[in-house]
mmCIF file of C-alpha atoms in Angstrom:
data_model
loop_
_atom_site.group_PDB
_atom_site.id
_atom_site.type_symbol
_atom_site.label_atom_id
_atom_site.label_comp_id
_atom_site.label_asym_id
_atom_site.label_seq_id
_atom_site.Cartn_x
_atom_site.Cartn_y
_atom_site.Cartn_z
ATOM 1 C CA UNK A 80 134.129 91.135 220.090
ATOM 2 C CA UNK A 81 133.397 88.387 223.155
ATOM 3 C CA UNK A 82 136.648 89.967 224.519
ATOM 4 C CA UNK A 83 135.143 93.194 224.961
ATOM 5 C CA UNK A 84 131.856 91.941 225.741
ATOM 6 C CA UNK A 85 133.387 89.789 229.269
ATOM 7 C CA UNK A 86 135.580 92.358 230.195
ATOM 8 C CA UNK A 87 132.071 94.662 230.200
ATOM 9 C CA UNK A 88 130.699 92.254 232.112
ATOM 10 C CA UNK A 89 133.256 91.471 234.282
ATOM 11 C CA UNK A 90 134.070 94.982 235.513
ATOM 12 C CA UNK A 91 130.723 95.622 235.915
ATOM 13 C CA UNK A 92 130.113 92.762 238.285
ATOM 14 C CA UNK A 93 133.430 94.065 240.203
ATOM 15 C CA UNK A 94 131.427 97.339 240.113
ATOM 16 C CA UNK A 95 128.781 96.130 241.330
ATOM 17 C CA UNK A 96 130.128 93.808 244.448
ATOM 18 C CA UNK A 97 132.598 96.693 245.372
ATOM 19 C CA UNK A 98 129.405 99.278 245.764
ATOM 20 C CA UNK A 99 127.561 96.466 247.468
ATOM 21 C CA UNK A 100 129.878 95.836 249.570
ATOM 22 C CA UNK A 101 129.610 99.407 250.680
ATOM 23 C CA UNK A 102 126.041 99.929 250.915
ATOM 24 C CA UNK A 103 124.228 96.005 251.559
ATOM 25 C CA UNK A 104 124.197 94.464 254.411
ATOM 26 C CA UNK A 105 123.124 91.280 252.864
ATOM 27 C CA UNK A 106 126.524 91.466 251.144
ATOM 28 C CA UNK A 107 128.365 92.529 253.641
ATOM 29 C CA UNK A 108 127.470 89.857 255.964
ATOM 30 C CA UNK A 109 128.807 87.127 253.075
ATOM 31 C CA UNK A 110 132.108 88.911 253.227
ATOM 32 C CA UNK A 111 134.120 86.894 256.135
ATOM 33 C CA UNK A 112 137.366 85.688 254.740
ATOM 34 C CA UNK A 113 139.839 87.639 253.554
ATOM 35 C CA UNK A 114 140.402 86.094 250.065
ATOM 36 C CA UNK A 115 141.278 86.919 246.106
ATOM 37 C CA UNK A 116 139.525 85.682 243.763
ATOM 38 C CA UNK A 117 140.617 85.533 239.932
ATOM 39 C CA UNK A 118 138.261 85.017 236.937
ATOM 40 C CA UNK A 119 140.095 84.846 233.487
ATOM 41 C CA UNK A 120 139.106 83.792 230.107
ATOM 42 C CA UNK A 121 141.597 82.817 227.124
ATOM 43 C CA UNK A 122 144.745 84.942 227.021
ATOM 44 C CA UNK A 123 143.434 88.689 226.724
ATOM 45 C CA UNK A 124 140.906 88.623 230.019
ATOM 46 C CA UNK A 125 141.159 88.466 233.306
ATOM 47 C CA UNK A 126 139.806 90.212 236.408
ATOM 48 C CA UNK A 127 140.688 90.073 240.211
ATOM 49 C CA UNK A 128 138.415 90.633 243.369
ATOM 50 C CA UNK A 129 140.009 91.079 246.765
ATOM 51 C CA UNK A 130 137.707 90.520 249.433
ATOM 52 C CA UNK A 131 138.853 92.174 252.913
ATOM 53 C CA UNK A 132 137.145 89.817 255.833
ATOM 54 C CA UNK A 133 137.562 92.230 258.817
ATOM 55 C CA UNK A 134 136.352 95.218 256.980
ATOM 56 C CA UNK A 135 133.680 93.789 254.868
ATOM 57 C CA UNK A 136 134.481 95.350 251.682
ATOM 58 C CA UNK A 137 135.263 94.422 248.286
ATOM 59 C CA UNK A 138 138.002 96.098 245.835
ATOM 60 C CA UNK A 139 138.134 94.936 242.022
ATOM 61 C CA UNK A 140 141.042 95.111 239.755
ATOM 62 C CA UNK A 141 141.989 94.223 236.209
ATOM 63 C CA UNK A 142 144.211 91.595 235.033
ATOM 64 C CA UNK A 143 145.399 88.779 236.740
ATOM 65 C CA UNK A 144 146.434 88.197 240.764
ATOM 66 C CA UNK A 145 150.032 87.485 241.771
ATOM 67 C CA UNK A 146 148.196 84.962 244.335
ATOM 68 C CA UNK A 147 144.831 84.240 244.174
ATOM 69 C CA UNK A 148 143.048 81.825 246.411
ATOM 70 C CA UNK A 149 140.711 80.796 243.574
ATOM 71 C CA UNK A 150 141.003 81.152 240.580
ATOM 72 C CA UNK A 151 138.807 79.962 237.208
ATOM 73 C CA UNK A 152 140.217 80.120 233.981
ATOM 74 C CA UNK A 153 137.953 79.642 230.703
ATOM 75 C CA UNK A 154 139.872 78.367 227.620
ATOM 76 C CA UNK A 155 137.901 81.272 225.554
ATOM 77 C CA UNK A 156 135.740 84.472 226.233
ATOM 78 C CA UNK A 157 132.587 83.486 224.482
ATOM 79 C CA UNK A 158 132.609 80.609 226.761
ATOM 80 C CA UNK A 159 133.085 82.193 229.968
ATOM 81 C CA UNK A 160 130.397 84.666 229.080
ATOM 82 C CA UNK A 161 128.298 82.033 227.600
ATOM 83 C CA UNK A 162 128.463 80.556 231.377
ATOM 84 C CA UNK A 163 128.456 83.688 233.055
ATOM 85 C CA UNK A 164 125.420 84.699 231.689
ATOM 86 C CA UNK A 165 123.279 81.400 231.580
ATOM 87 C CA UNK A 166 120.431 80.423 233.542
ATOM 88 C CA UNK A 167 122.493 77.024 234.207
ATOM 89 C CA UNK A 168 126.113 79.064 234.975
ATOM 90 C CA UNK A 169 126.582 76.332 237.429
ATOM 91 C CA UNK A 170 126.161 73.078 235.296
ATOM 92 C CA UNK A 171 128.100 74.779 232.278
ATOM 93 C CA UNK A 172 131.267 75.659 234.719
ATOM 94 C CA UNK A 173 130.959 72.086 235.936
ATOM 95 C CA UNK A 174 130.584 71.023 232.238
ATOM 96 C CA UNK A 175 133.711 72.875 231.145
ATOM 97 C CA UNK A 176 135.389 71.555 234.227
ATOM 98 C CA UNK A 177 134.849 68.360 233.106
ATOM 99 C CA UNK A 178 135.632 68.175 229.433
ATOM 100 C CA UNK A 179 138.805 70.602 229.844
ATOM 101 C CA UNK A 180 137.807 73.872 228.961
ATOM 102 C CA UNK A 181 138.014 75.456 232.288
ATOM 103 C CA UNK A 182 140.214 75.201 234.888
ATOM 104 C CA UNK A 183 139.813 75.681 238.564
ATOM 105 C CA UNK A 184 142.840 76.318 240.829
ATOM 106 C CA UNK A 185 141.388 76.711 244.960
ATOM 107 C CA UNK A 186 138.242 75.772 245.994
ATOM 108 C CA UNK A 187 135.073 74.895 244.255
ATOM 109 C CA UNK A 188 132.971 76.508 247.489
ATOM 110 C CA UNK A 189 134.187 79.827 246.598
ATOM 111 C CA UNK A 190 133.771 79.699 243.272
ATOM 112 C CA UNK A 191 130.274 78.885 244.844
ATOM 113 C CA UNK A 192 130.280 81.323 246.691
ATOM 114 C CA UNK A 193 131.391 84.371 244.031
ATOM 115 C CA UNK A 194 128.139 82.899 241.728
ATOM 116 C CA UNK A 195 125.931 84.043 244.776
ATOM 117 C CA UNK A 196 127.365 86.623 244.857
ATOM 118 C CA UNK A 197 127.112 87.824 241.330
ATOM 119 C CA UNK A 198 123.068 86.587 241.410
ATOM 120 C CA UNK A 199 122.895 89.552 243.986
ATOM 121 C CA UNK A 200 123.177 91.617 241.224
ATOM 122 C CA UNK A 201 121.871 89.542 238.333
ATOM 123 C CA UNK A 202 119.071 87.788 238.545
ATOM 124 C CA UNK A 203 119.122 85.073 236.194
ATOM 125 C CA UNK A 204 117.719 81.518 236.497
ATOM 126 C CA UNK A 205 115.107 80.516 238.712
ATOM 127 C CA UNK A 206 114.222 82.230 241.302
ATOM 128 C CA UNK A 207 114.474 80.132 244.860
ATOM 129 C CA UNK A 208 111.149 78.540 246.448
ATOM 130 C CA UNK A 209 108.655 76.374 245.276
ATOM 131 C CA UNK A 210 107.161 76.768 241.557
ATOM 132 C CA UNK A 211 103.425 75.757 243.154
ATOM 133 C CA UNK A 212 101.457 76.786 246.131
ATOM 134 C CA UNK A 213 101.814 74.939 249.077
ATOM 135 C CA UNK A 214 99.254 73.251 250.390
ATOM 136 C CA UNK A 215 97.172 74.390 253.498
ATOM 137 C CA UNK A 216 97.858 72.875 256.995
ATOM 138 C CA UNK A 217 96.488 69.435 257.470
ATOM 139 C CA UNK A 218 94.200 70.596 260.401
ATOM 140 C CA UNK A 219 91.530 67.910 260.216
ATOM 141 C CA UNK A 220 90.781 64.419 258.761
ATOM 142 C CA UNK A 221 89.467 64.484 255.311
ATOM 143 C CA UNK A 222 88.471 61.288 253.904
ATOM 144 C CA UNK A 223 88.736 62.708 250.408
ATOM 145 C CA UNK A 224 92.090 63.368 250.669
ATOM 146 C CA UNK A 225 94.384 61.548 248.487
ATOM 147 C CA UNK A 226 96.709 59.181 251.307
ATOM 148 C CA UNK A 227 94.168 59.806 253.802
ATOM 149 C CA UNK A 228 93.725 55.936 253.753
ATOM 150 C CA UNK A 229 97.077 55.265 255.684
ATOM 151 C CA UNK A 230 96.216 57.550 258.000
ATOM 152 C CA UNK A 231 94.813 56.160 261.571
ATOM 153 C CA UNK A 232 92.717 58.370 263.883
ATOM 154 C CA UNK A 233 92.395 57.467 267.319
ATOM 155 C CA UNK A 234 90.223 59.036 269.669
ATOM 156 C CA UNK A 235 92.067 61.025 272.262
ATOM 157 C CA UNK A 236 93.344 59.570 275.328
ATOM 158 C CA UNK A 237 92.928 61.916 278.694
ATOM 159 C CA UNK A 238 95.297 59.376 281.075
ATOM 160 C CA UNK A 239 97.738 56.226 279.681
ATOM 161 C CA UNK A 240 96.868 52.392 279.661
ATOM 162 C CA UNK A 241 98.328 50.981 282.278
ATOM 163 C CA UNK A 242 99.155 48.157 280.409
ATOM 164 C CA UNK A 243 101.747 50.505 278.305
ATOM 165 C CA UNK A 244 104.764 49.686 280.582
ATOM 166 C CA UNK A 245 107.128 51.513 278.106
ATOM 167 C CA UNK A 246 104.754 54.608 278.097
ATOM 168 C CA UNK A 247 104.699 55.315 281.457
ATOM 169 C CA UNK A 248 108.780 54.758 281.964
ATOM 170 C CA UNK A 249 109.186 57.274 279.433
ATOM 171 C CA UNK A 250 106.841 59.276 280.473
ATOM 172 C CA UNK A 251 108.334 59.660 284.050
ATOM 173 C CA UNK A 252 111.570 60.676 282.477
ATOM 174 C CA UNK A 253 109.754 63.918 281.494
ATOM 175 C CA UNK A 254 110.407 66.342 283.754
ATOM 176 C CA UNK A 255 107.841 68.752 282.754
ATOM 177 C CA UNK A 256 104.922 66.218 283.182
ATOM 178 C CA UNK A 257 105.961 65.258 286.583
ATOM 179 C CA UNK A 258 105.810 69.205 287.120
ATOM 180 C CA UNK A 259 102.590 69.900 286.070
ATOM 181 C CA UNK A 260 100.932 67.141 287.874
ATOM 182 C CA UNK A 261 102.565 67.383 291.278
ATOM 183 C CA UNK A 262 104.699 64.040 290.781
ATOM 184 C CA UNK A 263 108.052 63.980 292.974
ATOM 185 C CA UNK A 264 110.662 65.384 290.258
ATOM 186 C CA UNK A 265 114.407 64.344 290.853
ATOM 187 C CA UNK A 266 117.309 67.062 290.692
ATOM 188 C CA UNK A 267 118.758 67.185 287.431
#
């Protein structure tokens, strides 16, 4: 039954990324390389995508590539769609990875890379950006602010101390300054 069930999945994901690659530009523009990439669970399932880099497109095929420049191999098909379909697909791969239930021949960044791929399509986990509001701009000083303690306001200063040897060597280093106030300004 699992079997079945990946190789649903999987060819519709290849379904999916080959009409994207078509029709979104967002895909399109993550399609650089020219690369294969293999996806294969236990001994029954596997499933190929060959991405062209010059054309931008995206072809999927079943069973397994003759050379594939990544490849990731699942020791059964309830586990790869157990990972494939999780919130966490990233941390169970890694998981498997590590205890010897996957195996990953090529590059981890393009396995990366295919699992952004797929979230084009599927949107599972959380979604980028911050779970809370962010806070409005800090515009003026509020007392009541929590931190607002470590924070020292000086009045504004129209022209340096002339005491502040360092300030006014850096300062005629900026050639905009010395612009705006008519100062001699050296050739670049």
């Amino acid at each position: 039954m699992s079997d079945a069930a990946l190789r649903m999945l999987l060819w519709f994901l290849g379904q999916c990324i080959a009409l994207g690659s078509r029709f979104m530009p967002s895909l399109r523009a993550q399609i650089t390389q020219t690369l294969v990439f293999e996806l294969s669970a236990g001994e029954r399932v596997a499933r190929h995508w060959v991405f062209d880099g010059p054309q931008r497109r995206a072809v999927t095929r079943p069973g397994s590539a003759a050379n594939a420049d990544c490849a990731v191999h699942f020791d059964s098909s309830s586990q790869a769609m157990g990972a494939l379909v999780s919130s966490r697909t990233v941390d169970k791969v890694v998981a498997g990875l590590h205890d010897g239930t996957a195996q990953l021949r090529g590059s981890a960044f393009v396995l990366l890379w295919f699992y952004g791929l797929t979230r084009k399509f599927v949107k599972l986990g959380r979604s980028s950006g911050p779970r809370y509001r962010l806070p409005d701009a800090y515009l003026a000083h509020d007392p009541s602010t929590c931190g607002s303690e470590t924070i020292i306001v000086e009045p504004a200063v129209v022209r340096l101390d002339p005491s502040w040897t360092d300030a006014w060597r850096a300062r005629s280093t900026l050639l905009q300054v010395r612009a705006a106030t008519d100062e001699p300004v050296l050739e670049p």
